Coordinates of C-alpha atoms and ligand atoms in Angstrom, one line a residue:
Chain A
M7 CA 152.0 119.9 12.5
T8 CA 151.5 121.0 9.0
L9 CA 150.2 124.5 8.6
P10 CA 149.5 126.4 5.4
M11 CA 152.6 128.0 3.9
E12 CA 151.1 131.4 4.6
S13 CA 150.7 130.6 8.3
M14 CA 150.8 133.6 10.6
Y15 CA 152.8 131.5 13.0
Q16 CA 156.3 131.3 11.7
Q17 CA 158.7 129.2 13.7
I18 CA 160.7 132.3 14.5
I19 CA 157.6 133.8 16.2
L20 CA 157.0 130.7 18.3
D21 CA 160.7 130.6 19.3
H22 CA 160.6 134.2 20.5
Y23 CA 157.4 133.5 22.3
K24 CA 158.9 130.5 24.1
H25 CA 162.2 132.2 24.7
P26 CA 161.6 136.0 24.9
Q27 CA 164.6 138.2 24.6
H28 CA 165.4 141.2 26.9
H29 CA 162.7 139.9 29.2
G30 CA 162.8 141.4 32.7
L31 CA 162.8 145.0 33.9
P32 CA 166.2 146.7 34.4
E33 CA 166.8 148.4 37.7
D34 CA 168.4 151.4 36.1
F35 CA 166.1 153.2 33.7
D36 CA 165.0 156.7 32.4
A37 CA 161.5 155.8 31.5
E38 CA 158.9 153.1 32.0
V39 CA 155.7 152.7 30.0
H40 CA 152.8 150.4 30.2
H41 CA 150.8 149.7 27.0
V42 CA 147.6 147.7 26.6
N43 CA 146.0 146.2 23.5
P44 CA 142.3 145.9 24.3
T45 CA 141.6 143.4 21.4
C46 CA 143.5 140.6 23.0
G47 CA 144.0 142.1 26.4
D48 CA 147.8 142.1 25.7
E49 CA 150.0 144.1 28.1
V50 CA 153.6 145.1 28.1
T51 CA 155.6 147.1 30.6
L52 CA 158.8 148.4 29.1
R53 CA 161.8 150.3 30.5
V54 CA 164.6 152.1 28.7
R55 CA 167.8 153.9 29.6
I56 CA 169.3 156.1 27.0
A57 CA 172.8 157.4 26.7
D58 CA 174.7 159.2 23.9
G59 CA 171.8 159.0 21.6
Q60 CA 171.6 155.3 22.0
I61 CA 169.2 152.8 23.6
A62 CA 171.7 151.8 26.2
E63 CA 169.4 149.4 27.9
L64 CA 165.9 148.0 27.3
G65 CA 163.9 145.4 29.1
W66 CA 160.2 144.4 29.3
E67 CA 157.6 142.2 30.9
G68 CA 154.2 141.4 29.5
E69 CA 151.5 138.9 29.0
G70 CA 149.1 138.2 26.1
C71 CA 149.0 136.5 22.8
S72 CA 152.1 135.1 21.2
I73 CA 152.1 137.7 18.4
S74 CA 152.3 140.6 20.9
Q75 CA 154.9 138.9 23.1
A76 CA 157.1 137.6 20.3
S77 CA 157.0 140.9 18.5
T78 CA 158.2 142.7 21.6
S79 CA 161.0 140.2 21.9
V80 CA 162.1 140.6 18.3
M81 CA 161.9 144.4 18.6
S82 CA 164.1 144.3 21.7
D83 CA 166.7 142.3 20.0
L84 CA 166.7 144.8 17.1
V85 CA 166.9 148.1 18.9
A86 CA 168.8 147.4 22.2
G87 CA 172.2 149.0 22.0
K88 CA 171.3 150.8 18.7
P89 CA 171.3 154.5 18.0
I90 CA 167.8 155.9 18.7
D91 CA 167.6 157.3 15.2
D92 CA 168.1 153.8 13.7
A93 CA 165.5 152.4 16.1
M94 CA 163.0 155.0 15.1
Q95 CA 163.6 154.3 11.4
L96 CA 163.1 150.6 12.0
Q97 CA 159.9 151.3 14.0
E98 CA 158.6 153.3 11.0
K99 CA 159.5 150.5 8.6
F100 CA 157.8 147.9 10.8
L101 CA 154.7 150.1 11.1
G102 CA 154.6 150.3 7.3
L103 CA 154.9 146.6 7.0
M104 CA 152.0 146.0 9.5
Q105 CA 149.8 148.6 7.7
S106 CA 150.3 146.9 4.3
R107 CA 147.3 144.6 4.5
G108 CA 149.3 141.7 3.2
N109 CA 150.6 143.7 0.2
S110 CA 154.0 144.7 1.5
E111 CA 156.8 145.1 -1.0
L112 CA 159.9 144.6 1.0
T113 CA 163.2 145.0 -0.7
E114 CA 166.2 142.8 0.2
A115 CA 167.7 145.7 2.1
D116 CA 164.5 146.1 4.1
E117 CA 164.6 142.4 4.9
D118 CA 168.2 142.6 6.0
E119 CA 167.3 145.5 8.3
L120 CA 164.1 144.0 9.8
E121 CA 165.8 140.6 10.4
D122 CA 163.4 138.4 12.5
A123 CA 160.7 141.1 12.3
V124 CA 160.0 140.0 8.7
A125 CA 158.3 136.9 10.1
F126 CA 155.4 139.1 11.1
E127 CA 154.6 139.9 7.5
G128 CA 151.7 137.5 7.5
V129 CA 150.1 139.3 10.4
S130 CA 149.4 142.3 8.2
K131 CA 146.6 140.4 6.5
Y132 CA 144.7 140.2 9.7
P133 CA 143.5 143.6 10.8
A134 CA 142.5 142.3 14.2
R135 CA 146.0 141.2 15.0
V136 CA 148.1 144.1 13.7
K137 CA 147.8 145.9 17.0
C138 CA 149.2 142.8 18.8
A139 CA 152.3 143.0 16.6
L140 CA 152.7 146.7 17.1
L141 CA 152.3 146.8 20.9
G142 CA 156.0 146.5 21.9
W143 CA 157.1 148.8 19.1
M144 CA 154.7 151.5 20.2
A145 CA 155.8 151.0 23.8
M146 CA 159.4 151.4 22.8
K147 CA 158.7 154.5 20.9
S148 CA 156.9 156.2 23.7
A149 CA 159.4 155.1 26.3
V150 CA 162.2 156.7 24.3
A151 CA 160.2 159.9 24.0
E152 CA 159.4 159.9 27.7
A153 CA 163.1 159.4 28.4
G154 CA 163.6 162.8 26.9
W155 CA 164.9 162.0 23.5
S156 CA 163.9 164.7 21.0
G157 CA 164.1 163.1 17.6
T158 CA 165.8 164.3 14.5
D159 CA 163.5 163.1 11.8
V160 CA 160.6 161.4 13.5
K161 CA 157.7 163.4 14.9
Q162 CA 157.8 163.3 18.7
T163 CA 154.3 164.5 19.2
E164 CA 152.3 161.7 17.6
K165 CA 152.1 158.9 20.1
S166 CA 150.3 156.8 17.6
G167 CA 148.8 153.7 19.0
S168 CA 149.8 154.3 22.5
Q169 CA 147.3 153.0 25.0
S170 CA 144.8 152.6 22.3
Chain B
M24 CA 111.7 112.2 14.7
T25 CA 115.4 113.0 14.6
L26 CA 117.2 115.6 12.7
D27 CA 118.8 114.5 9.4
V28 CA 122.0 116.5 9.7
E29 CA 123.4 115.5 6.3
A30 CA 120.2 116.8 4.6
V31 CA 120.4 120.0 6.6
R32 CA 124.0 120.6 5.6
K33 CA 123.1 120.3 1.9
D34 CA 120.7 123.3 2.5
F35 CA 123.6 125.6 3.5
P36 CA 125.7 126.5 0.5
I37 CA 128.5 128.0 2.5
L38 CA 129.2 124.7 4.2
S39 CA 130.6 123.3 1.0
R40 CA 133.4 126.0 0.8
E41 CA 137.0 125.6 1.7
V42 CA 139.1 127.8 4.0
H43 CA 142.9 127.6 3.6
G44 CA 142.5 124.6 1.3
V45 CA 140.5 122.5 3.8
P46 CA 136.7 122.1 4.3
L47 CA 135.2 124.8 6.5
V48 CA 134.3 123.7 10.0
Y49 CA 132.0 126.5 11.2
L50 CA 131.7 126.5 14.9
D51 CA 130.7 130.2 15.4
S52 CA 126.9 130.0 15.1
A53 CA 126.4 131.9 18.4
N54 CA 128.1 134.8 16.8
T55 CA 126.0 134.6 13.6
S56 CA 124.5 131.5 12.0
Q57 CA 124.8 130.5 8.3
K58 CA 121.8 130.8 6.0
P59 CA 119.9 128.0 4.2
Q60 CA 119.3 128.3 0.5
V61 CA 115.6 128.9 1.1
V62 CA 116.4 132.1 3.0
L63 CA 118.7 133.3 0.2
D64 CA 116.0 132.5 -2.4
T65 CA 113.3 134.3 -0.4
L66 CA 115.4 137.4 -0.3
T67 CA 116.1 137.3 -4.0
D68 CA 112.5 136.5 -4.9
F69 CA 111.2 139.3 -2.8
Y70 CA 113.5 141.9 -4.5
A71 CA 113.1 140.3 -7.9
M72 CA 109.3 139.9 -8.0
H73 CA 107.5 141.7 -5.1
N74 CA 109.5 144.7 -4.1
A75 CA 107.5 147.7 -3.0
N76 CA 107.1 149.7 0.2
V77 CA 104.7 148.4 2.8
A78 CA 101.5 149.9 4.1
R79 CA 101.5 152.9 1.8
A80 CA 101.1 151.7 -1.8
V81 CA 97.7 150.8 -3.2
H82 CA 99.2 149.0 -6.2
T83 CA 99.6 145.3 -6.6
L84 CA 103.3 145.2 -5.7
G85 CA 102.6 147.3 -2.6
S86 CA 99.9 144.8 -1.5
E87 CA 102.2 141.8 -2.1
A88 CA 105.0 143.4 -0.2
T89 CA 102.7 144.3 2.7
N90 CA 101.2 140.9 2.8
A91 CA 104.6 139.2 2.7
F92 CA 105.8 141.5 5.6
E93 CA 102.7 140.9 7.7
D94 CA 102.9 137.1 6.9
A95 CA 106.3 137.2 8.4
R96 CA 104.9 138.7 11.6
D97 CA 102.3 135.9 11.7
K98 CA 105.1 133.4 11.4
V99 CA 107.1 134.9 14.3
A100 CA 104.0 135.1 16.4
A101 CA 103.2 131.4 15.8
F102 CA 106.9 130.4 16.4
I103 CA 106.9 131.9 19.9
N104 CA 103.3 131.2 20.7
A105 CA 102.3 134.8 21.1
A106 CA 98.7 135.3 22.0
N107 CA 98.3 138.1 19.5
R108 CA 100.2 138.9 16.3
D109 CA 100.2 142.6 17.2
E110 CA 102.6 141.8 20.1
V111 CA 105.4 141.2 17.5
V112 CA 107.5 144.3 16.8
F113 CA 110.2 144.1 14.1
T114 CA 113.5 145.8 15.1
K115 CA 116.9 145.9 13.6
N116 CA 118.3 143.2 16.0
S117 CA 118.2 142.2 19.7
S118 CA 120.2 145.3 20.7
E119 CA 117.6 147.6 19.2
A120 CA 114.7 145.6 20.8
L121 CA 116.3 146.0 24.2
N122 CA 117.1 149.7 23.7
L123 CA 113.5 150.2 22.5
I124 CA 112.2 149.1 25.9
A125 CA 114.8 151.1 27.8
Y126 CA 114.1 154.3 25.8
S127 CA 110.3 153.9 25.9
I128 CA 110.6 153.6 29.7
S129 CA 112.5 156.8 30.0
N130 CA 110.1 158.6 27.6
A131 CA 107.4 157.6 30.0
T132 CA 108.6 160.3 32.4
T133 CA 106.8 162.9 30.4
F134 CA 104.3 160.9 28.4
P135 CA 100.6 161.2 29.4
G136 CA 99.1 158.0 30.7
A137 CA 102.4 156.1 31.0
D138 CA 102.7 156.3 34.8
Q139 CA 103.2 152.6 35.2
F140 CA 106.5 152.8 33.4
R141 CA 108.0 155.7 35.3
I142 CA 111.2 155.0 37.2
G143 CA 113.5 157.2 39.1
P144 CA 115.7 157.6 42.1
G145 CA 115.1 154.8 44.6
D146 CA 114.0 152.4 41.9
E147 CA 116.2 149.5 40.8
I148 CA 117.0 147.8 37.5
V149 CA 118.4 144.3 37.9
V150 CA 120.4 142.3 35.3
T151 CA 122.8 139.4 35.7
E152 CA 126.5 139.2 35.6
M153 CA 126.4 137.0 32.5
E154 CA 124.6 139.4 30.2
H155 CA 125.7 140.4 26.7
H156 CA 126.7 144.1 26.6
S157 CA 123.4 144.6 24.7
N158 CA 121.5 143.7 27.9
I159 CA 123.8 145.7 30.2
V160 CA 124.5 149.1 28.5
P161 CA 120.9 150.1 27.6
W162 CA 119.9 149.6 31.3
Q163 CA 123.0 151.4 32.6
L164 CA 122.1 154.3 30.4
L165 CA 118.4 154.2 31.5
A166 CA 119.6 154.2 35.2
Q167 CA 121.8 157.3 34.3
R168 CA 118.9 159.1 32.6
T169 CA 116.4 158.4 35.4
G170 CA 118.5 158.3 38.6
A171 CA 117.5 154.7 39.2
T172 CA 120.0 152.2 40.5
F173 CA 121.6 149.5 38.4
R174 CA 122.2 146.1 40.1
W175 CA 123.0 142.5 39.0
L176 CA 122.6 138.9 40.1
P177 CA 126.1 137.4 40.5
I178 CA 127.3 134.1 38.9
D179 CA 129.1 131.2 40.7
D180 CA 132.2 129.3 39.8
D181 CA 130.2 126.9 37.6
G182 CA 128.8 129.7 35.5
R183 CA 125.3 129.6 37.0
L184 CA 123.4 132.4 38.8
V185 CA 123.8 132.4 42.5
D186 CA 120.3 131.2 43.5
S187 CA 120.1 132.9 46.8
S188 CA 120.8 136.3 45.2
I189 CA 117.5 136.1 43.3
D190 CA 115.6 136.8 46.5
E191 CA 118.2 139.1 47.9
I192 CA 118.7 141.4 44.9
I193 CA 115.2 141.4 43.4
T194 CA 113.2 143.4 46.0
E195 CA 110.3 145.8 46.4
R196 CA 112.5 148.5 44.9
T197 CA 113.1 146.5 41.7
K198 CA 111.1 147.9 38.7
I199 CA 112.8 145.9 35.9
V200 CA 114.5 142.5 35.7
A201 CA 116.3 142.0 32.4
F202 CA 118.1 138.7 32.0
V203 CA 119.5 136.3 29.4
H204 CA 117.7 133.0 28.6
Q205 CA 120.8 131.3 27.4
S206 CA 124.2 132.9 27.9
N207 CA 126.3 133.5 24.8
A208 CA 129.5 133.4 26.9
L209 CA 128.9 130.4 29.1
G210 CA 126.1 128.4 27.5
T211 CA 124.1 128.5 30.7
I212 CA 120.3 128.3 30.5
N213 CA 118.8 130.4 33.3
P214 CA 115.9 129.4 35.5
V215 CA 113.3 131.6 33.9
S216 CA 110.4 130.5 36.0
R217 CA 112.3 131.0 39.3
I218 CA 113.3 134.6 38.3
V219 CA 109.9 135.5 36.9
A220 CA 108.2 134.3 40.0
R221 CA 110.3 136.5 42.2
A222 CA 110.0 139.5 39.9
K223 CA 106.2 139.1 39.8
A224 CA 106.1 138.9 43.6
V225 CA 107.7 142.3 43.8
G226 CA 105.8 143.8 40.9
A227 CA 108.8 144.2 38.5
L228 CA 108.7 144.0 34.7
T229 CA 110.6 141.1 33.2
V230 CA 112.7 141.3 30.0
L231 CA 114.1 138.1 28.5
D232 CA 117.0 138.2 26.1
A233 CA 116.3 135.2 24.0
S234 CA 119.0 135.9 21.3
Q235 CA 120.7 132.6 22.1
S236 CA 117.6 130.5 22.8
A237 CA 115.3 131.4 19.9
P238 CA 117.5 129.4 17.5
H239 CA 118.0 126.4 19.7
L240 CA 114.9 125.8 21.9
P241 CA 111.1 125.8 21.6
L242 CA 110.1 129.3 22.8
D243 CA 106.7 129.8 24.3
V244 CA 106.3 133.4 25.5
Q245 CA 103.0 132.6 27.2
A246 CA 104.5 129.7 29.2
L247 CA 107.7 131.7 30.0
D248 CA 105.3 134.3 31.5
V249 CA 107.7 137.2 31.0
D250 CA 106.7 140.7 29.9
F251 CA 109.1 141.3 27.0
V252 CA 111.3 139.0 24.9
A253 CA 114.1 140.1 22.5
F254 CA 115.8 138.1 19.8
T255 CA 117.7 138.6 16.6
G256 CA 117.2 137.1 13.1
H257 CA 120.8 136.5 12.1
K258 CA 121.5 134.0 14.8
M259 CA 118.4 131.9 13.8
Y260 CA 119.4 131.2 10.2
G261 CA 117.7 134.4 9.0
P262 CA 119.2 137.6 7.5
T263 CA 121.0 140.3 9.4
G264 CA 119.1 143.6 9.9
V265 CA 116.0 142.1 11.5
G266 CA 115.2 141.3 15.1
V267 CA 112.1 141.0 17.2
L268 CA 110.7 142.6 20.3
W269 CA 107.7 140.7 21.7
G270 CA 105.8 142.4 24.5
R271 CA 102.5 141.8 26.3
Y272 CA 99.9 143.7 24.4
D273 CA 98.5 145.7 27.3
L274 CA 102.1 146.9 28.1
L275 CA 102.9 147.8 24.5
A276 CA 99.6 149.6 24.2
A277 CA 100.5 151.8 27.1
M278 CA 104.2 152.4 26.2
P279 CA 105.4 155.6 24.7
P280 CA 107.1 155.4 21.3
F281 CA 110.8 155.1 21.0
L282 CA 111.5 156.5 17.5
G283 CA 109.2 158.9 15.6
G284 CA 108.5 158.9 11.9
G285 CA 106.3 157.5 9.2
E286 CA 104.0 154.5 9.9
M287 CA 104.1 154.9 13.7
I288 CA 101.4 157.6 13.9
E289 CA 97.7 157.7 14.0
T290 CA 97.4 161.4 12.9
V291 CA 99.9 164.2 12.7
D292 CA 99.1 167.7 13.3
M293 CA 101.5 170.6 13.6
T294 CA 100.2 171.1 17.2
G295 CA 100.4 167.5 18.2
T296 CA 100.5 163.9 17.1
T297 CA 98.7 160.7 18.2
F298 CA 100.3 157.4 17.8
A299 CA 99.4 154.2 16.1
A300 CA 98.6 151.1 18.1
P301 CA 101.3 148.4 18.5
P302 CA 103.1 147.0 16.7
H303 CA 103.3 149.9 14.3
R304 CA 103.8 152.5 17.0
F305 CA 107.3 151.0 17.4
E306 CA 108.2 150.6 13.8
A307 CA 109.0 154.2 12.6
G308 CA 109.9 154.6 8.9
T309 CA 110.3 152.0 6.2
P310 CA 111.0 148.7 7.9
M311 CA 113.5 145.9 6.9
I312 CA 110.9 144.4 4.6
A313 CA 113.0 141.8 2.7
E314 CA 114.8 140.8 5.9
A315 CA 111.6 140.3 7.8
V316 CA 110.3 138.1 4.9
G317 CA 113.6 136.3 5.0
L318 CA 113.3 135.7 8.7
G319 CA 109.9 134.2 8.0
A320 CA 111.5 131.7 5.7
A321 CA 114.1 130.8 8.3
I322 CA 111.3 130.3 10.8
D323 CA 109.5 128.0 8.4
Y324 CA 112.7 126.1 7.9
L325 CA 113.2 125.7 11.7
S326 CA 109.6 124.8 12.2
A327 CA 109.8 122.1 9.6
L328 CA 112.8 120.6 11.4
G329 CA 110.9 121.0 14.7
M330 CA 112.4 122.9 17.6
E331 CA 112.1 119.9 19.9
N332 CA 114.3 118.0 17.5
V333 CA 116.7 120.9 17.2
A334 CA 117.0 121.1 21.0
A335 CA 117.4 117.3 21.3
R336 CA 120.1 117.2 18.6
E337 CA 122.1 120.1 20.1
H338 CA 121.9 118.5 23.5
E339 CA 123.6 115.4 22.1
L340 CA 126.2 117.7 20.5
V341 CA 127.1 119.5 23.6
T342 CA 127.1 116.3 25.7
Y343 CA 129.6 114.9 23.2
A344 CA 131.7 118.1 23.0
L345 CA 132.0 118.4 26.8
E346 CA 133.1 114.7 27.0
Q347 CA 135.7 115.1 24.2
L348 CA 137.1 118.4 25.3
A349 CA 137.5 117.1 28.9
T350 CA 140.2 114.6 27.4
I351 CA 142.5 117.6 26.6
D352 CA 145.0 118.2 29.4
G353 CA 145.1 121.8 30.5
L354 CA 141.7 122.7 29.0
T355 CA 139.2 124.4 31.3
I356 CA 135.6 124.8 30.5
I357 CA 134.3 128.3 31.4
G358 CA 130.7 127.7 32.2
P359 CA 128.8 124.6 33.2
D360 CA 130.9 121.5 32.4
V361 CA 128.0 119.1 32.5
P362 CA 125.2 119.0 29.9
V363 CA 122.5 120.1 32.3
D364 CA 120.6 123.4 31.7
R365 CA 123.1 124.5 29.1
G366 CA 123.0 125.0 25.4
A367 CA 125.5 124.0 22.7
T368 CA 128.0 126.8 23.2
V369 CA 131.2 125.8 24.9
A370 CA 133.8 128.3 26.0
F371 CA 137.2 127.2 27.3
T372 CA 140.7 128.3 28.1
L373 CA 143.9 126.4 27.5
A374 CA 146.8 126.7 30.0
G375 CA 149.5 129.0 28.7
I376 CA 148.0 129.7 25.3
H377 CA 146.1 132.9 24.5
P378 CA 142.6 132.4 23.0
H379 CA 143.5 134.6 20.0
D380 CA 146.4 132.3 19.2
I381 CA 144.1 129.3 19.5
A382 CA 141.4 130.8 17.3
Q383 CA 143.9 132.0 14.7
L384 CA 145.6 128.6 14.5
L385 CA 142.3 126.8 14.3
D386 CA 141.3 129.1 11.4
E387 CA 144.4 128.0 9.6
Q388 CA 143.0 124.5 9.9
G389 CA 139.7 125.6 8.5
I390 CA 137.9 125.7 11.9
A391 CA 136.0 128.9 12.7
V392 CA 135.6 129.7 16.4
R393 CA 135.4 132.9 18.3
A394 CA 138.0 134.3 20.8
G395 CA 137.6 137.2 23.1
H396 CA 135.1 138.3 25.7
H397 CA 132.1 137.7 23.5
C398 CA 130.6 141.1 24.3
A399 CA 130.2 139.8 27.9
R400 CA 133.3 141.3 29.5
P401 CA 132.0 141.0 33.1
V402 CA 132.0 137.2 32.7
C403 CA 135.8 137.3 31.9
V404 CA 136.4 139.7 34.8
R405 CA 134.4 137.4 37.1
Y406 CA 136.8 134.5 36.2
G407 CA 139.9 136.6 36.2
I408 CA 140.7 135.9 32.5
S409 CA 141.1 138.2 29.6
A410 CA 139.3 136.1 27.0
T411 CA 138.0 132.6 26.1
T412 CA 137.9 130.5 23.0
R413 CA 134.3 129.6 22.2
A414 CA 132.9 126.9 19.9
S415 CA 129.2 127.1 19.3
F416 CA 127.0 124.7 17.4
G417 CA 123.9 124.7 15.3
I418 CA 121.5 122.5 13.4
Y419 CA 124.3 121.7 10.8
T420 CA 127.0 120.8 13.3
T421 CA 128.3 117.2 13.2
T422 CA 130.2 115.2 15.8
E423 CA 133.0 114.9 13.2
E424 CA 133.4 118.7 13.4
I425 CA 133.7 118.4 17.1
D426 CA 136.4 115.8 16.6
A427 CA 138.1 118.2 14.2
L428 CA 138.0 120.8 16.9
V429 CA 139.5 118.5 19.5
R430 CA 142.3 117.5 17.0
G431 CA 142.8 121.1 16.2
V432 CA 143.2 122.2 19.8
T433 CA 145.6 119.3 20.4
K434 CA 147.7 120.4 17.5
V435 CA 147.8 124.0 18.8
K436 CA 149.0 122.6 22.2
E437 CA 151.8 120.7 20.5
M438 CA 152.9 123.8 18.6
F439 CA 153.2 125.8 21.8
S440 CA 154.7 123.0 23.9
Ligands
PLP511 C1 122.8 136.9 24.5 C2 122.9 138.0 23.4 N1 122.2 139.1 23.5 C3 122.2 140.1 22.6 C4 123.0 139.9 21.4 C5 123.0 141.1 20.5 O1 122.5 140.7 19.2 P1 122.5 141.7 18.0 O2 124.0 142.0 17.9 O3 122.0 141.0 16.9 O4 121.7 142.9 18.4 C6 123.7 138.8 21.3 C7 124.6 138.6 20.1 O5 125.7 138.8 20.0 C8 123.7 137.8 22.3 O6 124.4 136.7 22.1

């Protein structure tokens, strides 16, 4: 079908929704969190295992709108196996993109780092849907915190968006 | 006489705008309706030429404003066939009208002469499972304040009240039965006379939430035989910021005030105050003057179309919509799936696709629908779903727009397949 160029639903989003990455809950984990987005009733349960300052393993299950599920899938691809510091920086960057109200100014370097997550840029124009796109990222952040990681440059205390 | 939809559409300027480069298909009138030019002109003319406060200025503008405001009350009274214009109280919206009753009833606990409204432990307040939150929460709060018990009539799989529950749940203990005329979440039109007969038999007060019926059906408060009716201007082609509480005069006259302030008093003394007669007792402070006048214009507009014609036209629309939507595989209507005792509001789910995705993708095709629980979350809980997509029609809706909806939903399905 033809959709406006600025469609929120980029093909990448639909692909991740249909074929979610890191789907399924690992047996071996340090922390499990359950986050809910009351706007759409989206839910995600996410488990992480951390080792040597890295997200050694990450898996999730969830249900809800395509934006929430695809974003969680994209996030998983980006952070699994990465140093936690990098994951937190990406999380901050994605949060900034989502809070830009359609006026993001991503540099090429940002785009390289965010990879598939750039596809969610259009979501930032729709305040009602921003929480959907952030659900998995917020869950990842609080799971890592619960697993006992004490960050270097990201505040541990603010669990922004969790369970909100 | 039938409704000339093309002529009606020309009266609504917003219907000629585009969204995402395509003509707007507005199927969200149950949320709020669009406004005809005559309502916009009335608002502008009021502020441009007649603006003054009501009931307190002796000058010409004050008289004009007061007359315009009180004319609007007459129009509302005639529109709903009230026996007496003083039974029409202007409120901010339906929610405020319903809260007004609930708070007046709890104020009755300590108000001299208001014994008939007193409720407390052992008494019961009954609503239905299909209410809008505006007709649930004020009663839950009243139950909390007074110690009364909050109960409800359940709904069945087809989106209708369980008939046998009417006699079971409404009992001698019931003091108030508050229920929706037409459900915003399901489209169901409830059996008012059946419920009112039972409520009267047990001596309970009846409150009808007509937010979704006033714009779509002829309303006759005397024939409905209820005690109170609430509705809201913005859903009936009028402005936001104005709604109506209608109540039987003898009840309003005995009811304690809700808000205190200017205009609602008879005389104020530092040692005590006496209150104005209805409707002014319930209209503290400067009212929504321009909005009420605008609502009067909307009522004139609807009356010129004829509410019988509006109801007949919308019945055709919902009959067509139910037929057409039934051709989409995987689509389930939430609510009555036959055009019997139901209004032109159709909620549905689509297997495997979240309502917010459907609504967003329809918007990208210029089609405005609502997705969510429609402020009637217990309905979603009842059917074990998180949300529905809802298309709701009005006097300007065309069958071509329903075709566009069907095409749009089919496209969404293709994208997700
Ligand atoms: C059935 C019903 N009752 C009450 C309301 C509340 O109307 P308002 O928000 O104008 O107070 C609505 C509107 O959403 C409704 O559909």
